[in-house]
PDB file of C-alpha atoms in Angstrom:
ATOM      1  CA  ASP A 550      15.841   6.493  12.810  1.00 59.00           C
ATOM      2  CA  ALA A 551      16.151   4.207  15.820  1.00 66.00           C
ATOM      3  CA  GLY A 552      19.562   2.293  15.552  1.00 91.00           C
ATOM      4  CA  ILE A 553      18.323  -0.922  13.935  1.00 95.00           C
ATOM      5  CA  THR A 554      20.240  -2.388  11.002  1.00 95.00           C
ATOM      6  CA  GLN A 555      19.215  -5.807   9.020  1.00 97.00           C
ATOM      7  CA  SER A 556      21.895  -7.829   7.208  1.00 96.00           C
ATOM      8  CA  PRO A 557      21.942  -8.856   4.400  1.00 97.00           C
ATOM      9  CA  ARG A 558      19.363  -6.477   2.595  1.00 96.00           C
ATOM     10  CA  HIS A 559      19.002  -8.860  -0.271  1.00 97.00           C
ATOM     11  CA  LYS A 560      20.048 -12.347  -0.643  1.00 97.00           C
ATOM     12  CA  VAL A 561      19.081 -15.556  -3.295  1.00 97.00           C
ATOM     13  CA  THR A 562      19.607 -18.759  -2.188  1.00 96.00           C
ATOM     14  CA  GLU A 563      18.864 -22.271  -3.394  1.00 96.00           C
ATOM     15  CA  THR A 564      16.239 -24.400  -2.056  1.00 97.00           C
ATOM     16  CA  GLY A 565      17.690 -26.766   0.978  1.00 97.00           C
ATOM     17  CA  THR A 566      20.499 -24.450   1.848  1.00 96.00           C
ATOM     18  CA  PRO A 567      20.596 -22.928   5.412  1.00 96.00           C
ATOM     19  CA  VAL A 568      20.244 -19.119   5.699  1.00 97.00           C
ATOM     20  CA  THR A 569      20.723 -16.578   8.640  1.00 98.00           C
ATOM     21  CA  LEU A 570      19.535 -13.192   8.822  1.00 98.00           C
ATOM     22  CA  ARG A 571      21.012 -11.066  11.222  1.00 98.00           C
ATOM     23  CA  CYS A 572      19.214  -8.059  13.056  1.00 98.00           C
ATOM     24  CA  HIS A 573      21.468  -5.377  14.998  1.00 97.00           C
ATOM     25  CA  GLN A 574      20.167  -2.821  17.238  1.00 96.00           C
ATOM     26  CA  THR A 575      22.003  -0.092  19.277  1.00 95.00           C
ATOM     27  CA  GLU A 576      19.112   0.996  21.258  1.00 92.00           C
ATOM     28  CA  ASN A 577      19.361  -1.499  24.036  1.00 91.00           C
ATOM     29  CA  HIS A 578      15.642  -2.431  23.787  1.00 91.00           C
ATOM     30  CA  ARG A 579      14.336  -5.731  25.531  1.00 89.00           C
ATOM     31  CA  TYR A 580      11.972  -6.816  22.874  1.00 90.00           C
ATOM     32  CA  MET A 581      12.959  -7.986  19.318  1.00 92.00           C
ATOM     33  CA  TYR A 582      10.793  -9.515  16.576  1.00 93.00           C
ATOM     34  CA  TRP A 583      10.964 -10.971  13.349  1.00 96.00           C
ATOM     35  CA  TYR A 584       8.251 -10.732  10.838  1.00 95.00           C
ATOM     36  CA  ARG A 585       7.751 -11.630   7.188  1.00 96.00           C
ATOM     37  CA  GLN A 586       5.704  -9.453   4.566  1.00 94.00           C
ATOM     38  CA  ASP A 587       3.922 -10.798   1.759  1.00 93.00           C
ATOM     39  CA  PRO A 588       1.346  -9.525  -0.337  1.00 86.00           C
ATOM     40  CA  GLY A 589      -2.240 -10.275   0.937  1.00 84.00           C
ATOM     41  CA  HIS A 590      -1.007 -11.734   4.036  1.00 88.00           C
ATOM     42  CA  GLY A 591       0.547  -8.589   5.649  1.00 88.00           C
ATOM     43  CA  LEU A 592       3.089  -8.739   8.363  1.00 91.00           C
ATOM     44  CA  ARG A 593       3.181 -12.070  10.003  1.00 93.00           C
ATOM     45  CA  LEU A 594       5.403 -12.635  13.171  1.00 92.00           C
ATOM     46  CA  ILE A 595       7.611 -15.333  12.986  1.00 96.00           C
ATOM     47  CA  HIS A 596       9.557 -15.438  16.361  1.00 95.00           C
ATOM     48  CA  TYR A 597      10.239 -12.880  19.062  1.00 91.00           C
ATOM     49  CA  SER A 598      12.363 -12.488  21.948  1.00 92.00           C
ATOM     50  CA  TYR A 599      11.919 -10.692  25.345  1.00 89.00           C
ATOM     51  CA  GLY A 600      15.448 -10.843  26.719  1.00 90.00           C
ATOM     52  CA  VAL A 601      18.639 -12.535  26.092  1.00 93.00           C
ATOM     53  CA  LYS A 602      18.177 -16.353  25.359  1.00 93.00           C
ATOM     54  CA  ASP A 603      14.471 -15.707  26.123  1.00 93.00           C
ATOM     55  CA  THR A 604      12.565 -16.359  22.825  1.00 94.00           C
ATOM     56  CA  ASP A 605       8.846 -17.510  21.686  1.00 91.00           C
ATOM     57  CA  LYS A 606       7.010 -18.573  18.626  1.00 92.00           C
ATOM     58  CA  GLY A 607       4.945 -16.155  16.585  1.00 90.00           C
ATOM     59  CA  GLU A 608       2.386 -17.445  14.272  1.00 89.00           C
ATOM     60  CA  VAL A 609       4.135 -18.635  11.121  1.00 95.00           C
ATOM     61  CA  SER A 610       7.566 -20.326  12.963  1.00 96.00           C
ATOM     62  CA  ASP A 611       7.592 -23.591  11.310  1.00 96.00           C
ATOM     63  CA  GLY A 612      10.713 -23.985   9.244  1.00 96.00           C
ATOM     64  CA  TYR A 613      12.252 -21.212  11.473  1.00 98.00           C
ATOM     65  CA  SER A 614      14.612 -20.768  14.394  1.00 97.00           C
ATOM     66  CA  VAL A 615      16.257 -17.844  16.144  1.00 98.00           C
ATOM     67  CA  SER A 616      18.794 -17.214  18.669  1.00 97.00           C
ATOM     68  CA  ARG A 617      19.836 -14.088  20.706  1.00 97.00           C
ATOM     69  CA  SER A 618      22.838 -14.488  22.570  1.00 96.00           C
ATOM     70  CA  LYS A 619      23.343 -10.642  23.037  1.00 96.00           C
ATOM     71  CA  THR A 620      21.211  -7.830  23.439  1.00 95.00           C
ATOM     72  CA  GLU A 621      21.908  -6.318  20.367  1.00 96.00           C
ATOM     73  CA  ASP A 622      21.742  -9.305  18.021  1.00 97.00           C
ATOM     74  CA  PHE A 623      18.728 -11.310  16.998  1.00 98.00           C
ATOM     75  CA  LEU A 624      19.210 -13.898  14.222  1.00 98.00           C
ATOM     76  CA  LEU A 625      16.814 -15.541  12.146  1.00 98.00           C
ATOM     77  CA  THR A 626      17.820 -18.914  10.577  1.00 98.00           C
ATOM     78  CA  LEU A 627      16.155 -20.896   7.843  1.00 97.00           C
ATOM     79  CA  GLU A 628      17.438 -24.238   8.290  1.00 93.00           C
ATOM     80  CA  SER A 629      16.531 -25.722   4.705  1.00 96.00           C
ATOM     81  CA  ALA A 630      15.279 -22.878   2.484  1.00 97.00           C
ATOM     82  CA  THR A 631      12.279 -23.388   0.544  1.00 97.00           C
ATOM     83  CA  SER A 632      10.630 -21.351  -1.941  1.00 96.00           C
ATOM     84  CA  SER A 633       7.553 -20.555   0.259  1.00 96.00           C
ATOM     85  CA  GLN A 634      10.163 -18.913   2.210  1.00 97.00           C
ATOM     86  CA  THR A 635      10.630 -16.077  -0.426  1.00 97.00           C
ATOM     87  CA  SER A 636       9.479 -13.067   1.255  1.00 97.00           C
ATOM     88  CA  VAL A 637      10.658  -9.681   2.782  1.00 96.00           C
ATOM     89  CA  TYR A 638      11.662 -10.112   6.298  1.00 97.00           C
ATOM     90  CA  PHE A 639      11.540  -7.398   8.728  1.00 96.00           C
ATOM     91  CA  CYS A 640      13.134  -6.986  12.099  1.00 96.00           C
ATOM     92  CA  ALA A 641      11.488  -4.855  14.968  1.00 93.00           C
ATOM     93  CA  ILE A 642      12.552  -3.639  18.521  1.00 92.00           C
ATOM     94  CA  SER A 643      10.676  -2.133  20.953  1.00 87.00           C
ATOM     95  CA  GLU A 644      11.712  -1.001  24.320  1.00 82.00           C
ATOM     96  CA  SER A 645       9.342  -2.784  26.964  1.00 69.00           C
ATOM     97  CA  GLY A 646       5.885  -4.316  27.337  1.00 55.00           C
ATOM     98  CA  ARG A 647       4.559  -0.965  28.833  1.00 58.00           C
ATOM     99  CA  LEU A 648       1.236  -0.023  27.231  1.00 52.00           C
ATOM    100  CA  GLY A 649       1.562   1.648  23.555  1.00 59.00           C
ATOM    101  CA  THR A 650       5.350   0.926  23.227  1.00 73.00           C
ATOM    102  CA  GLU A 651       6.412   1.901  19.647  1.00 82.00           C
ATOM    103  CA  ALA A 652       7.985  -0.197  17.834  1.00 86.00           C
ATOM    104  CA  PHE A 653      10.912   0.264  15.382  1.00 90.00           C
ATOM    105  CA  PHE A 654      11.579  -1.529  12.146  1.00 93.00           C
ATOM    106  CA  GLY A 655      14.346  -2.248  10.174  1.00 95.00           C
ATOM    107  CA  GLN A 656      14.598  -1.617   6.352  1.00 94.00           C
ATOM    108  CA  GLY A 657      13.894  -5.361   5.434  1.00 95.00           C
ATOM    109  CA  THR A 658      15.913  -8.011   3.884  1.00 97.00           C
ATOM    110  CA  ARG A 659      14.490  -9.469   0.545  1.00 96.00           C
ATOM    111  CA  LEU A 660      15.076 -13.181   0.417  1.00 98.00           C
ATOM    112  CA  THR A 661      14.398 -14.951  -2.974  1.00 97.00           C
ATOM    113  CA  VAL A 662      14.690 -19.168  -2.792  1.00 97.00           C
ATOM    114  CA  VAL A 663      15.321 -20.556  -6.088  1.00 96.00           C
TER     115      VAL A 663
ATOM    116  CA  ALA B1319      -5.862 -15.582  20.264  1.00 76.00           C
ATOM    117  CA  GLN B1320      -5.363 -11.973  19.132  1.00 83.00           C
ATOM    118  CA  ARG B1321      -6.267 -10.959  15.431  1.00 90.00           C
ATOM    119  CA  VAL B1322      -6.627  -7.788  13.203  1.00 94.00           C
ATOM    120  CA  THR B1323      -8.817  -7.701  10.187  1.00 95.00           C
ATOM    121  CA  GLN B1324      -8.395  -4.952   7.328  1.00 96.00           C
ATOM    122  CA  PRO B1325     -10.925  -5.655   4.866  1.00 96.00           C
ATOM    123  CA  GLU B1326      -9.825  -3.185   2.202  1.00 95.00           C
ATOM    124  CA  LYS B1327      -6.554  -4.176   0.419  1.00 94.00           C
ATOM    125  CA  LEU B1328      -6.737  -1.423  -1.965  1.00 96.00           C
ATOM    126  CA  LEU B1329      -8.367   2.010  -1.235  1.00 97.00           C
ATOM    127  CA  SER B1330      -8.177   5.043  -3.862  1.00 97.00           C
ATOM    128  CA  VAL B1331      -9.447   8.411  -2.811  1.00 97.00           C
ATOM    129  CA  PHE B1332      -9.475  11.782  -4.530  1.00 97.00           C
ATOM    130  CA  LYS B1333      -7.238  14.531  -3.204  1.00 97.00           C
ATOM    131  CA  GLY B1334      -9.425  16.363  -0.759  1.00 97.00           C
ATOM    132  CA  ALA B1335     -11.991  13.993   0.103  1.00 97.00           C
ATOM    133  CA  PRO B1336     -12.419  12.162   3.122  1.00 97.00           C
ATOM    134  CA  VAL B1337     -10.298   9.057   3.995  1.00 97.00           C
ATOM    135  CA  GLU B1338     -11.509   5.828   6.335  1.00 97.00           C
ATOM    136  CA  LEU B1339      -9.385   2.879   6.758  1.00 98.00           C
ATOM    137  CA  LYS B1340     -11.037   0.072   8.244  1.00 98.00           C
ATOM    138  CA  CYS B1341      -9.632  -1.933  11.151  1.00 97.00           C
ATOM    139  CA  ASN B1342     -11.418  -4.583  13.230  1.00 97.00           C
ATOM    140  CA  TYR B1343      -9.552  -6.829  15.860  1.00 95.00           C
ATOM    141  CA  SER B1344     -10.445  -9.674  18.263  1.00 93.00           C
ATOM    142  CA  TYR B1345      -8.768  -9.847  21.503  1.00 89.00           C
ATOM    143  CA  SER B1346     -10.166 -11.351  24.753  1.00 84.00           C
ATOM    144  CA  GLY B1347      -8.557  -8.632  26.989  1.00 81.00           C
ATOM    145  CA  SER B1348      -7.728  -5.056  26.924  1.00 81.00           C
ATOM    146  CA  PRO B1349      -5.973  -4.276  23.702  1.00 85.00           C
ATOM    147  CA  GLU B1350      -3.406  -1.660  22.475  1.00 87.00           C
ATOM    148  CA  LEU B1351      -4.192  -0.621  19.184  1.00 91.00           C
ATOM    149  CA  PHE B1352      -1.676   1.077  16.681  1.00 92.00           C
ATOM    150  CA  TRP B1353      -1.590   2.233  13.112  1.00 95.00           C
ATOM    151  CA  TYR B1354       1.779   2.091  11.307  1.00 95.00           C
ATOM    152  CA  VAL B1355       2.436   3.538   7.600  1.00 96.00           C
ATOM    153  CA  GLN B1356       4.835   2.345   5.012  1.00 94.00           C
ATOM    154  CA  TYR B1357       5.811   5.154   2.593  1.00 95.00           C
ATOM    155  CA  SER B1358       7.221   4.246  -0.545  1.00 91.00           C
ATOM    156  CA  ARG B1359      10.955   2.955   0.099  1.00 86.00           C
ATOM    157  CA  GLN B1360      10.618   3.874   3.515  1.00 89.00           C
ATOM    158  CA  ARG B1361      10.483   1.968   6.830  1.00 90.00           C
ATOM    159  CA  LEU B1362       7.381   1.082   8.413  1.00 92.00           C
ATOM    160  CA  GLN B1363       6.807   3.726  11.109  1.00 91.00           C
ATOM    161  CA  LEU B1364       4.281   4.088  13.748  1.00 91.00           C
ATOM    162  CA  LEU B1365       1.684   6.637  12.687  1.00 93.00           C
ATOM    163  CA  LEU B1366      -0.465   6.756  15.958  1.00 90.00           C
ATOM    164  CA  ARG B1367      -1.686   4.474  18.769  1.00 87.00           C
ATOM    165  CA  HIS B1368      -5.093   4.881  20.362  1.00 82.00           C
ATOM    166  CA  ILE B1369      -3.703   5.497  24.126  1.00 75.00           C
ATOM    167  CA  SER B1370      -2.062   8.679  23.213  1.00 75.00           C
ATOM    168  CA  ARG B1371      -5.210  10.121  21.650  1.00 72.00           C
ATOM    169  CA  GLU B1372      -3.253  12.097  19.317  1.00 77.00           C
ATOM    170  CA  SER B1373      -3.497  13.334  15.782  1.00 80.00           C
ATOM    171  CA  ILE B1374      -0.930  12.623  13.294  1.00 84.00           C
ATOM    172  CA  LYS B1375      -0.640  14.137   9.891  1.00 90.00           C
ATOM    173  CA  GLY B1376      -4.196  14.895  10.167  1.00 91.00           C
ATOM    174  CA  PHE B1377      -5.144  11.288  11.274  1.00 94.00           C
ATOM    175  CA  THR B1378      -7.208  10.348  14.195  1.00 93.00           C
ATOM    176  CA  ALA B1379      -8.290   6.899  15.209  1.00 93.00           C
ATOM    177  CA  ASP B1380     -11.014   5.958  18.209  1.00 87.00           C
ATOM    178  CA  LEU B1381     -11.162   2.826  19.576  1.00 89.00           C
ATOM    179  CA  ASN B1382     -14.567   1.627  19.822  1.00 91.00           C
ATOM    180  CA  LYS B1383     -14.514  -1.378  22.282  1.00 88.00           C
ATOM    181  CA  GLY B1384     -18.464  -2.128  21.578  1.00 91.00           C
ATOM    182  CA  GLU B1385     -17.769  -2.937  17.725  1.00 92.00           C
ATOM    183  CA  THR B1386     -14.138  -3.827  18.346  1.00 94.00           C
ATOM    184  CA  SER B1387     -12.814  -1.393  15.803  1.00 95.00           C
ATOM    185  CA  PHE B1388     -10.002   1.261  15.619  1.00 95.00           C
ATOM    186  CA  HIS B1389     -10.666   2.776  12.023  1.00 96.00           C
ATOM    187  CA  LEU B1390      -8.306   5.561  10.808  1.00 96.00           C
ATOM    188  CA  LYS B1391      -9.845   8.883   9.367  1.00 96.00           C
ATOM    189  CA  LYS B1392      -8.636  11.794   7.671  1.00 96.00           C
ATOM    190  CA  PRO B1393     -11.312  14.675   6.599  1.00 96.00           C
ATOM    191  CA  PHE B1394      -8.863  15.685   3.570  1.00 96.00           C
ATOM    192  CA  ALA B1395      -6.538  13.527   1.586  1.00 96.00           C
ATOM    193  CA  GLN B1396      -3.333  14.609   0.342  1.00 97.00           C
ATOM    194  CA  GLU B1397      -1.243  13.374  -2.109  1.00 96.00           C
ATOM    195  CA  GLU B1398       1.414  12.426   0.189  1.00 96.00           C
ATOM    196  CA  ASP B1399      -0.717  10.090   2.114  1.00 97.00           C
ATOM    197  CA  SER B1400      -0.464   7.312  -0.550  1.00 97.00           C
ATOM    198  CA  ALA B1401       1.271   4.459   1.267  1.00 97.00           C
ATOM    199  CA  MET B1402       0.622   1.227   2.882  1.00 95.00           C
ATOM    200  CA  TYR B1403      -1.177   1.260   6.191  1.00 97.00           C
ATOM    201  CA  TYR B1404      -1.229  -1.429   8.847  1.00 96.00           C
ATOM    202  CA  CYS B1405      -3.200  -1.741  12.013  1.00 96.00           C
ATOM    203  CA  ALA B1406      -1.621  -3.581  14.604  1.00 93.00           C
ATOM    204  CA  LEU B1407      -2.626  -4.805  18.178  1.00 90.00           C
ATOM    205  CA  SER B1408      -0.947  -5.646  21.329  1.00 85.00           C
ATOM    206  CA  GLY B1409      -2.559  -7.090  24.421  1.00 76.00           C
ATOM    207  CA  SER B1410      -1.708  -5.692  27.812  1.00 66.00           C
ATOM    208  CA  GLY B1411       0.992  -7.655  29.264  1.00 61.00           C
ATOM    209  CA  ASN B1412       1.424  -9.605  26.013  1.00 60.00           C
ATOM    210  CA  GLU B1413       4.508  -8.669  23.873  1.00 67.00           C
ATOM    211  CA  LYS B1414       3.215 -10.160  20.933  1.00 77.00           C
ATOM    212  CA  LEU B1415       2.649  -7.040  18.241  1.00 83.00           C
ATOM    213  CA  THR B1416      -0.020  -8.583  15.644  1.00 87.00           C
ATOM    214  CA  PHE B1417      -0.546  -6.855  12.291  1.00 91.00           C
ATOM    215  CA  GLY B1418      -3.632  -6.875   9.905  1.00 93.00           C
ATOM    216  CA  THR B1419      -3.025  -7.524   6.100  1.00 93.00           C
ATOM    217  CA  GLY B1420      -2.762  -3.921   5.251  1.00 94.00           C
ATOM    218  CA  THR B1421      -4.552  -1.366   3.153  1.00 96.00           C
ATOM    219  CA  ARG B1422      -2.751   0.188   0.201  1.00 96.00           C
ATOM    220  CA  LEU B1423      -3.925   3.864  -0.072  1.00 98.00           C
ATOM    221  CA  THR B1424      -3.573   5.706  -3.227  1.00 98.00           C
ATOM    222  CA  ILE B1425      -4.507   9.401  -3.549  1.00 97.00           C
ATOM    223  CA  ILE B1426      -5.692  10.482  -6.998  1.00 96.00           C
ATOM    224  CA  PRO B1427      -4.664  14.049  -7.746  1.00 94.00           C
TER     225      PRO B1427
END
């Protein structure tokens, strides 16, 4: 498995509280992604990063922010958690934008907002 | 905009029967297509990519630009093929990797 870890693996939080999920990689890959996985919706891109301090929005970015201050860490923050953000969150990394580049995934974080 | 459609949420196939998981895409440029698989309690992982023209675990997929499709096929299903399968697309020069909604494949013994 590629060196990618997510923390925490499980979290229950209350509506309105801030939550930060961490993705850490040891592969020195340039690209990092945050997805959420929901039944009937598959994997949807929240935000991604193409370098330190370089980030961009995905298709479901509302309510989420990200930061990447160093190559190995990509943080996803829910400023004020809502029940609709209950989901499984996956981080992924890829080496470059070369054609056909494989993405490697973390084990996921199950977030429940009550 | 890039979009991936997997019309079947669930697919059940008997062991030994052929399998076909459908994937259609929408992208104005030259796409790169992938199939990812998620076995029970495992990470999502790459199964195959169209640029490699490879066969992995007996699965193949051909990119049909005329029909904008990238269907995944296997001639004889095995029980260990039961998993969640995602079709994915990235555009050339575009770092976004877009996934379909996934198809849960169940192989009936």
